[in-house]
PDB file of C-alpha atoms in Angstrom:
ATOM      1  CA  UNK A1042     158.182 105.160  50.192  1.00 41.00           C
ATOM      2  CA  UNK A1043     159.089 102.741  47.646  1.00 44.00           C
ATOM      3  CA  UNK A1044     162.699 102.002  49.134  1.00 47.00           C
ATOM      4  CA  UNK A1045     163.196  98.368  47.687  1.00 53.00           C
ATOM      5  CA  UNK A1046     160.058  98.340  46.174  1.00 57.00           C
ATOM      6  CA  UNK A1047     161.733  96.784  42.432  1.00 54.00           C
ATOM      7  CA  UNK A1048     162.951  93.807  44.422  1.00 57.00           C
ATOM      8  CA  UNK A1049     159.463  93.411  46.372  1.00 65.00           C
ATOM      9  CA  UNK A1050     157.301  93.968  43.049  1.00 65.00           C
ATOM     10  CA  UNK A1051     160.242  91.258  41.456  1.00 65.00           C
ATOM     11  CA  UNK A1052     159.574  88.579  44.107  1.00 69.00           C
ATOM     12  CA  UNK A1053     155.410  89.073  44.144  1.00 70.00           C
ATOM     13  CA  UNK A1054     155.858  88.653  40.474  1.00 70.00           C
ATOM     14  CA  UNK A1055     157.691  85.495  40.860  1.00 71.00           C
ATOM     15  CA  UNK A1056     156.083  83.826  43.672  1.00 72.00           C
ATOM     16  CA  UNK A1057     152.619  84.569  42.531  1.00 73.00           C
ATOM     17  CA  UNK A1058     153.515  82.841  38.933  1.00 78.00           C
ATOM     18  CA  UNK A1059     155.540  79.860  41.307  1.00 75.00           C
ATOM     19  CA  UNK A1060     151.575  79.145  43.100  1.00 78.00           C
ATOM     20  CA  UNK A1061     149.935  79.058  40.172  1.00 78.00           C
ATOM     21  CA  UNK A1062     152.695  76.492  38.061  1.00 78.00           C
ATOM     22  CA  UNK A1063     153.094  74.560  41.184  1.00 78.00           C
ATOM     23  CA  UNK A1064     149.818  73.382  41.487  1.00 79.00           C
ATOM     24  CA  UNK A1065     149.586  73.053  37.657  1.00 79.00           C
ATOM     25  CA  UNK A1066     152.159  70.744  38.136  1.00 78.00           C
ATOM     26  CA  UNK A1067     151.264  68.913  40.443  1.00 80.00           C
ATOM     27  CA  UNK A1068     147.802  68.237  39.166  1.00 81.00           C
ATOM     28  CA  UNK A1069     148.166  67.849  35.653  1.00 80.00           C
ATOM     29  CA  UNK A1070     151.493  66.395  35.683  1.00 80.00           C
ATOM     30  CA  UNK A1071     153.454  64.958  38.711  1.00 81.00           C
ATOM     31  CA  UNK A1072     150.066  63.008  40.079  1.00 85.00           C
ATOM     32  CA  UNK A1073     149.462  61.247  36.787  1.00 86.00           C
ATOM     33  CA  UNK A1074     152.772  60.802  36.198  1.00 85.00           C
ATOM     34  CA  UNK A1075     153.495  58.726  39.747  1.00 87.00           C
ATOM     35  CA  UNK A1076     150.710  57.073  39.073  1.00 90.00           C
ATOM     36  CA  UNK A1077     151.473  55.740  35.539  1.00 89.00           C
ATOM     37  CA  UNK A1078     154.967  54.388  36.997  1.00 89.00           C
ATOM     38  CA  UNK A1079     153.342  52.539  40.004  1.00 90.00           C
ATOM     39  CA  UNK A1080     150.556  50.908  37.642  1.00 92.00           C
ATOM     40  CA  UNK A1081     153.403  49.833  35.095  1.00 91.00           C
ATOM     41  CA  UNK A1082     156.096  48.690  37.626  1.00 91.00           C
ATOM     42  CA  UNK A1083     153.248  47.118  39.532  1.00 93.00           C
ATOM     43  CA  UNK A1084     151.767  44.864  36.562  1.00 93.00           C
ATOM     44  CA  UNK A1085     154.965  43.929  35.580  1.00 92.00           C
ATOM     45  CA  UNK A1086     156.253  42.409  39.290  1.00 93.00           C
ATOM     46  CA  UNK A1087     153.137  40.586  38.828  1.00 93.00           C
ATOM     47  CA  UNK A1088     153.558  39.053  35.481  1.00 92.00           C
ATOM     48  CA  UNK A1089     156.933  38.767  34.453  1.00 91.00           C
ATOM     49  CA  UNK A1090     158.839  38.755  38.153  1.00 92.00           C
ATOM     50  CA  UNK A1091     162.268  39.116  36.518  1.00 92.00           C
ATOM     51  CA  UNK A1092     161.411  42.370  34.210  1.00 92.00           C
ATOM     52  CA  UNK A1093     159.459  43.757  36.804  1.00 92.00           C
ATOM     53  CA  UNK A1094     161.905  43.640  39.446  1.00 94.00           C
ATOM     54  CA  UNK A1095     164.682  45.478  37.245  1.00 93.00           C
ATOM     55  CA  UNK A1096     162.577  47.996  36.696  1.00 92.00           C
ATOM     56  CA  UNK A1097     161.534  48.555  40.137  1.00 93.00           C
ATOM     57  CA  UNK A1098     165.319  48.418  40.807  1.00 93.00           C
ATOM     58  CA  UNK A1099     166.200  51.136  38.650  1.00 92.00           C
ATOM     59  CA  UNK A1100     163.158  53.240  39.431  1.00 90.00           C
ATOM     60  CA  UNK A1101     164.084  53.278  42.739  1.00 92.00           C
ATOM     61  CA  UNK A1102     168.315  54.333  42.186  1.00 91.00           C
ATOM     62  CA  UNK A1103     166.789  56.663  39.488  1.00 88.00           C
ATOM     63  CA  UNK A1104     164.443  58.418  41.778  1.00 87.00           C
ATOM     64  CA  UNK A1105     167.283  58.844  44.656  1.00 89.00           C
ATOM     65  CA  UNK A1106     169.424  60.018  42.014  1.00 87.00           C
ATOM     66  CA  UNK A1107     167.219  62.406  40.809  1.00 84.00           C
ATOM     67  CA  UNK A1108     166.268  63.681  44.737  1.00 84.00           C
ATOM     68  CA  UNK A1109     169.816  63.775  45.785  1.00 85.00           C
ATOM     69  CA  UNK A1110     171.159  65.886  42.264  1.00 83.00           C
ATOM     70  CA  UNK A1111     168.059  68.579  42.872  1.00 79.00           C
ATOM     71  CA  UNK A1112     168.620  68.880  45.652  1.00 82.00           C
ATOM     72  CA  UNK A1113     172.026  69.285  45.833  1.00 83.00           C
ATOM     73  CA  UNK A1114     171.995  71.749  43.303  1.00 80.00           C
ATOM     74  CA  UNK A1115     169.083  73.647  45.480  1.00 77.00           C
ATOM     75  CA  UNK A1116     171.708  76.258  46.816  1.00 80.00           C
ATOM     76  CA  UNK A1117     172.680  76.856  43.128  1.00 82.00           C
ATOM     77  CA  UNK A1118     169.143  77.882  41.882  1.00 77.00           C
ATOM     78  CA  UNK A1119     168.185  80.108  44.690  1.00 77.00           C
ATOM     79  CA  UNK A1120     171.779  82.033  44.100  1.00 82.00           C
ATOM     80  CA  UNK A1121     170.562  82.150  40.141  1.00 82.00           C
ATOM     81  CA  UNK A1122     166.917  83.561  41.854  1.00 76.00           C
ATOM     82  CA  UNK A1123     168.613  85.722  43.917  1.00 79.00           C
ATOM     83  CA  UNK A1124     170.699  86.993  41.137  1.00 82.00           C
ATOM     84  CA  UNK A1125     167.842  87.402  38.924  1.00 81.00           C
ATOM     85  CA  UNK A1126     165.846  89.429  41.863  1.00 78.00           C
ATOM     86  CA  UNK A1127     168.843  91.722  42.179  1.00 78.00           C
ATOM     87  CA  UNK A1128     168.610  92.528  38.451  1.00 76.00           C
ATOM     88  CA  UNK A1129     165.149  93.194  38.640  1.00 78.00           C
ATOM     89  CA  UNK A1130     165.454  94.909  41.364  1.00 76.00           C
ATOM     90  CA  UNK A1131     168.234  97.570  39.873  1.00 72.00           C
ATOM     91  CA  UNK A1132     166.007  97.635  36.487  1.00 73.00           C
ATOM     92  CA  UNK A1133     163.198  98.396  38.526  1.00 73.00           C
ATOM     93  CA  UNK A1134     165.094 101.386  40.274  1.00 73.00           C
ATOM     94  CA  UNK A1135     166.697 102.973  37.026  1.00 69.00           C
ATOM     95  CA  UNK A1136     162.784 103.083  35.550  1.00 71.00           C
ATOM     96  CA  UNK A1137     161.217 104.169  38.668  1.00 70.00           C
ATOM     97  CA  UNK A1138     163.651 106.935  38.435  1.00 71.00           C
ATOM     98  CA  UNK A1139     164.247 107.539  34.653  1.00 73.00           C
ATOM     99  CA  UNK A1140     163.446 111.018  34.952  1.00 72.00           C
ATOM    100  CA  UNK A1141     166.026 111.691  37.169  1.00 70.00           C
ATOM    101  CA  UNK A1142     168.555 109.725  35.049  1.00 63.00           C
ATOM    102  CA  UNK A1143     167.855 111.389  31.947  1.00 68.00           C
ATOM    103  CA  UNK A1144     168.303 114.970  33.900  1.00 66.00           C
ATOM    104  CA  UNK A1145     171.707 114.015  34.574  1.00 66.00           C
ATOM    105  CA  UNK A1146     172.779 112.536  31.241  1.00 70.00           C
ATOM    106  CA  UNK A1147     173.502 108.880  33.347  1.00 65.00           C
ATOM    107  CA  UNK A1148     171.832 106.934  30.064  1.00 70.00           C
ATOM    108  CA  UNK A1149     174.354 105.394  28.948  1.00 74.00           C
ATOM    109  CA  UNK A1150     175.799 103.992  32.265  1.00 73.00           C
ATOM    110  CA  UNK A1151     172.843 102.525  33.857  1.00 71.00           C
ATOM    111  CA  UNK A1152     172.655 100.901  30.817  1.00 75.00           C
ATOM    112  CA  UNK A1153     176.434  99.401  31.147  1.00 76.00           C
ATOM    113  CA  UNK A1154     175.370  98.624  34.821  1.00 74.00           C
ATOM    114  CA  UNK A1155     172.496  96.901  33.973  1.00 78.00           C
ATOM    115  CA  UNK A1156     174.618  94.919  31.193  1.00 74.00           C
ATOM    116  CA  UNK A1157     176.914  94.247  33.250  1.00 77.00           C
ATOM    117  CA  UNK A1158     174.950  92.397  35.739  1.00 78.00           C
ATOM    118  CA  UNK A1159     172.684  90.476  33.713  1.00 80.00           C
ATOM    119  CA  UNK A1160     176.175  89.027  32.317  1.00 81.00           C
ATOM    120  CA  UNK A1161     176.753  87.890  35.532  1.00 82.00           C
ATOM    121  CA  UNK A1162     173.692  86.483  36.199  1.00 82.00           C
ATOM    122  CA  UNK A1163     173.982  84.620  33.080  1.00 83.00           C
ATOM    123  CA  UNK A1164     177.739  83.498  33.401  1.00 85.00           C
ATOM    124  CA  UNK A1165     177.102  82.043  36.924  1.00 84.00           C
ATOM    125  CA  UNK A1166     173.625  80.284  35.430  1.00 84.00           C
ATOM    126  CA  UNK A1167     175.477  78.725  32.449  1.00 87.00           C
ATOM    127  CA  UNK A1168     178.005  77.327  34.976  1.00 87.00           C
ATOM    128  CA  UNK A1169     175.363  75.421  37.049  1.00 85.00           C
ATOM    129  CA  UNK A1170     173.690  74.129  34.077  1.00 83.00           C
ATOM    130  CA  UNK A1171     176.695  72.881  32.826  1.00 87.00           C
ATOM    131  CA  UNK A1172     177.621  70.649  36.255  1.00 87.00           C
ATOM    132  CA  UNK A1173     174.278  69.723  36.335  1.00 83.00           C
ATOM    133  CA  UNK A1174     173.619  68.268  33.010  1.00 84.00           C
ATOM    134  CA  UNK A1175     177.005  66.047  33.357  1.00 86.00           C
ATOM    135  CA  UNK A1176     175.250  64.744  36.027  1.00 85.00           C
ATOM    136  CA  UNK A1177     172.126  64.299  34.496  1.00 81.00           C
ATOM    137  CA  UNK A1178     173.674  62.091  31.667  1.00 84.00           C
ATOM    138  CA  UNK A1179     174.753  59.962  34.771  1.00 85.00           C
ATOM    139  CA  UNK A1180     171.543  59.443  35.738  1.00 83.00           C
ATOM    140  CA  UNK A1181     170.225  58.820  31.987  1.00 83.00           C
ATOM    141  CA  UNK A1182     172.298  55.994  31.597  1.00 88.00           C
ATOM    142  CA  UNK A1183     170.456  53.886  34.420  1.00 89.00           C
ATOM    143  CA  UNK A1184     167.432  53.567  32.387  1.00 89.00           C
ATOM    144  CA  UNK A1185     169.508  52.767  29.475  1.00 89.00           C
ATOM    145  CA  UNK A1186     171.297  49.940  31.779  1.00 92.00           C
ATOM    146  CA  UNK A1187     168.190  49.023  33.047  1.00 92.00           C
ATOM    147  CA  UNK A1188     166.348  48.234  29.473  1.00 91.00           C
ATOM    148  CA  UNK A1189     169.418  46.354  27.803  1.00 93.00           C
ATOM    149  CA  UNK A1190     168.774  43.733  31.048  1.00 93.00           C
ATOM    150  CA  UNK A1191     165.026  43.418  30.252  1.00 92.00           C
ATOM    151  CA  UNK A1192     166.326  42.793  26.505  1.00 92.00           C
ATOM    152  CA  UNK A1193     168.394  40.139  27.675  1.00 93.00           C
ATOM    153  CA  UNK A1194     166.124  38.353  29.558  1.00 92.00           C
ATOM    154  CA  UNK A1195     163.084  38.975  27.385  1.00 91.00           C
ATOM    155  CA  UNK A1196     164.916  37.070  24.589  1.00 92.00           C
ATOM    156  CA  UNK A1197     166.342  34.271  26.598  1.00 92.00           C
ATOM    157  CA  UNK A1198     162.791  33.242  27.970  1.00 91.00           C
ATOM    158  CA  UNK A1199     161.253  33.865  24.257  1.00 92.00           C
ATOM    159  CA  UNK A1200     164.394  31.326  23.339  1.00 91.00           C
ATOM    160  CA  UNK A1201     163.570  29.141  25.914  1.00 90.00           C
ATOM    161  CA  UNK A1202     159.648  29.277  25.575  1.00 89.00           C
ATOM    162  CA  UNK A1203     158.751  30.929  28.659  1.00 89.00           C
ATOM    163  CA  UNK A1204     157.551  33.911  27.391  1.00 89.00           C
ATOM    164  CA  UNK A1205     155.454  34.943  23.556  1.00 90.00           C
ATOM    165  CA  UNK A1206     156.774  37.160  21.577  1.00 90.00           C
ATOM    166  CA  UNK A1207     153.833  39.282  21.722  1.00 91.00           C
ATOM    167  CA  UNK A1208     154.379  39.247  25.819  1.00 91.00           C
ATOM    168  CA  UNK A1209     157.900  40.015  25.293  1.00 91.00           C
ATOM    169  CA  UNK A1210     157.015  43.157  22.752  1.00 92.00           C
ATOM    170  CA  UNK A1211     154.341  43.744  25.288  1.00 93.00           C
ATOM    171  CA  UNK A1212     156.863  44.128  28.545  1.00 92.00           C
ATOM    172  CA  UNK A1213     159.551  45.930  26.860  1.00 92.00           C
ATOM    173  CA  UNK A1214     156.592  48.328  26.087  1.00 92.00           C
ATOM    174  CA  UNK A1215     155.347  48.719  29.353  1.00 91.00           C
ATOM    175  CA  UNK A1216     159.343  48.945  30.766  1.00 91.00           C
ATOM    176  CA  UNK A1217     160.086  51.811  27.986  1.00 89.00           C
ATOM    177  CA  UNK A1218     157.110  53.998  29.274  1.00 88.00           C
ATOM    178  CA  UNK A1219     157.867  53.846  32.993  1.00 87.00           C
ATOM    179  CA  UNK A1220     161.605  54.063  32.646  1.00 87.00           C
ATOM    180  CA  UNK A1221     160.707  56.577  29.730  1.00 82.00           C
ATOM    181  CA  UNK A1222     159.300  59.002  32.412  1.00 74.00           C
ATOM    182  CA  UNK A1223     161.848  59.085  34.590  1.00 76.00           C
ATOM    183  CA  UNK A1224     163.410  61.934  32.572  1.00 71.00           C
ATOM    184  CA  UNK A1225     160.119  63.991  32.572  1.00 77.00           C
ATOM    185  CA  UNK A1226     159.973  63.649  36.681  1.00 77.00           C
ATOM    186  CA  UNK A1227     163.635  64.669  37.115  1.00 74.00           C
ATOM    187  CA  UNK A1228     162.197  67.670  34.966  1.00 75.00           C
ATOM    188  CA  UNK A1229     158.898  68.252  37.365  1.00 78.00           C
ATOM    189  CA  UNK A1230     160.949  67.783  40.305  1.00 74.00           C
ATOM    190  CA  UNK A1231     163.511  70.562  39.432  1.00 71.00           C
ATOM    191  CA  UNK A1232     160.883  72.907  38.274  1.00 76.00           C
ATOM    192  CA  UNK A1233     159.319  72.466  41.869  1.00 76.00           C
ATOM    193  CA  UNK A1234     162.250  73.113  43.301  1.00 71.00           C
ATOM    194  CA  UNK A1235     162.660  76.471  41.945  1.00 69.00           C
ATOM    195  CA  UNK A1236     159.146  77.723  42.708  1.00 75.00           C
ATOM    196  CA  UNK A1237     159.509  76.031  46.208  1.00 71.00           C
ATOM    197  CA  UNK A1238     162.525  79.041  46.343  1.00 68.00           C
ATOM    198  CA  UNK A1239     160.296  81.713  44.894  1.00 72.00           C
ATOM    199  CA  UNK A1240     156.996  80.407  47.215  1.00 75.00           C
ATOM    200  CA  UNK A1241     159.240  80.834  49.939  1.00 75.00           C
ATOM    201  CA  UNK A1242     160.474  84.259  49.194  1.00 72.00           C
ATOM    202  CA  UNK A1243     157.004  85.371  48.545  1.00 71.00           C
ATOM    203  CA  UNK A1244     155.624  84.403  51.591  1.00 73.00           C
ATOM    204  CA  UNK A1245     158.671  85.598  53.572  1.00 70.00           C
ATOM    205  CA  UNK A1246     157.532  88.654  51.618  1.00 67.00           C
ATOM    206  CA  UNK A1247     154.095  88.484  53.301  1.00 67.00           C
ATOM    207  CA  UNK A1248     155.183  87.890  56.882  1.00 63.00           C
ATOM    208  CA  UNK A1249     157.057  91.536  57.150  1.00 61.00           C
ATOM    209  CA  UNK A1250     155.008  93.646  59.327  1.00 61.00           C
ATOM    210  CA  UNK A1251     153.895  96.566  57.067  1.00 56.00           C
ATOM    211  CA  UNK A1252     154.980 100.195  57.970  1.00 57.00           C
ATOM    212  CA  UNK A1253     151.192 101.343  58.274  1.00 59.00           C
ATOM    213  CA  UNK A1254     149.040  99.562  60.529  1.00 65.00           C
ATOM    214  CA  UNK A1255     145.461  99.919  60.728  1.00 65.00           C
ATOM    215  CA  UNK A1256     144.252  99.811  63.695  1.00 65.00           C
ATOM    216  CA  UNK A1257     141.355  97.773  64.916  1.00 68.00           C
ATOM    217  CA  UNK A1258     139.651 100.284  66.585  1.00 71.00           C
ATOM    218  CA  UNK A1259     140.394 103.783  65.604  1.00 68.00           C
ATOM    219  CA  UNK A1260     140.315 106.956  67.305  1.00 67.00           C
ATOM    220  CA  UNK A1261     137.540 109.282  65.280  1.00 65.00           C
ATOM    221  CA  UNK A1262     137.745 112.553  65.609  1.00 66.00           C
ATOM    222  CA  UNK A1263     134.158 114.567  67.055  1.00 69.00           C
ATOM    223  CA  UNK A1264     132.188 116.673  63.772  1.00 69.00           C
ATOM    224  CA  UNK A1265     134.204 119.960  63.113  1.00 64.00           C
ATOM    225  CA  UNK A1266     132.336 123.287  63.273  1.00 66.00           C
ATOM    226  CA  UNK A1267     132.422 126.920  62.614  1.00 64.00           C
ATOM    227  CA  UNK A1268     134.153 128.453  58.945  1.00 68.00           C
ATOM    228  CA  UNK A1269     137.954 128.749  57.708  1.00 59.00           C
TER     229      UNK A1269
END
């Protein structure tokens, strides 16, 4: 009994916490979010065509950016959770078992190992946080593209009398808070890719076949009776 049990308690831990801030996030956050962006872009293709249509433009290369950097950087966050389970896992063991450690003076070296492996963790982490926030500032730039355009045209059709200035303030508005959320939905959709990893672990978990099985209908034994 309790053979692997650091790494099972490690990924209950984590996939019970992914249930709970995945449906936080979806809820309080990714719904109202989508919906906010479809209510913007939508007023805007209806009353200023042009503005509207460069937003929808770069919503739509933002958003297949954004799916096609997550998830090709999926592989790299389930190694991090992996690497993060294994540590738990080891700390888990060396507690479990302090007694034992302490008896044979092994302190200071489960310590080292322990070190050791949460440097590891860390180093290979860094790395994939590096490559992926060069790509991020990629991505950032499309909104940036997208609202020196609506600047452009905004002032040529205030120039030219097509537009108010208090529509043009108004649509530059509107086109900073949908292209504004972009960054916070690149955010929700990597977060949801790392509890989708833990969720799945969990309920991997879940589907082992236990090593005691109750059966349905046990076998009870008749009263016992006499003295010992």
């Amino acid at each position: 009994p309790g053979e692997n049990s650091g790494s099972k308690q490690g990924i209950s831990n984590r996939g019970e916490n992914a249930l709970q801030n995945m449906s936080q996030l979806f809820v309080y956050q990714a719904l109202p979010l989508v919906l906010q962006i479809c209510i913007l872009t939508g007023v805007l293709l209806y009353v200023a065509p042009p503005i509207g249509s460069i937003v929808l433009t770069a919503l739509v290369i933002c958003i297949i950016f954004i799916l096609k950097l997550n998830t090709t950087f999926w592989k790299d966050f389930k190694e991090v959770e992996r690497l993060h389970i294994k540590d738990s896992k080891f700390e888990g063991e060396v507690i479990r078992n302090i007694g034992m450690v302490m008896a044979q003076a092994q302190e200071e070296r489960a310590m080292k190992e322990c070190h050791e492996s949460q440097v590891q963790t860390h180093v290979f982490e860094s790395a994939v946080w590096r490559r992926f926030i060069n790509w991020a500032a990629l991505r950032d730039s499309i909104p940036q593209l997208a609202r020196f355009l609506v600047l452009v045209i905004g002032i040529r059709a205030v120039v030219s009398g097509k537009y108010t200035i208090g529509q043009f303030v108004m649509y530059v508005s509107w086109t900073s808070t949908a292209l504004g959320d972009l960054g916070e939905m690149s955010s929700l959709h990597r977060q949801m890719i790392r509890s989708y990893t833990s969720i799945k672990k969990y309920f991997g978990m879940l589907s082992i076949e236990p090593d005691v099985i109750v059966l349905d209908n046990p076998v009870h034994p008749e009263k016992f009776f006499g003295r010992i």
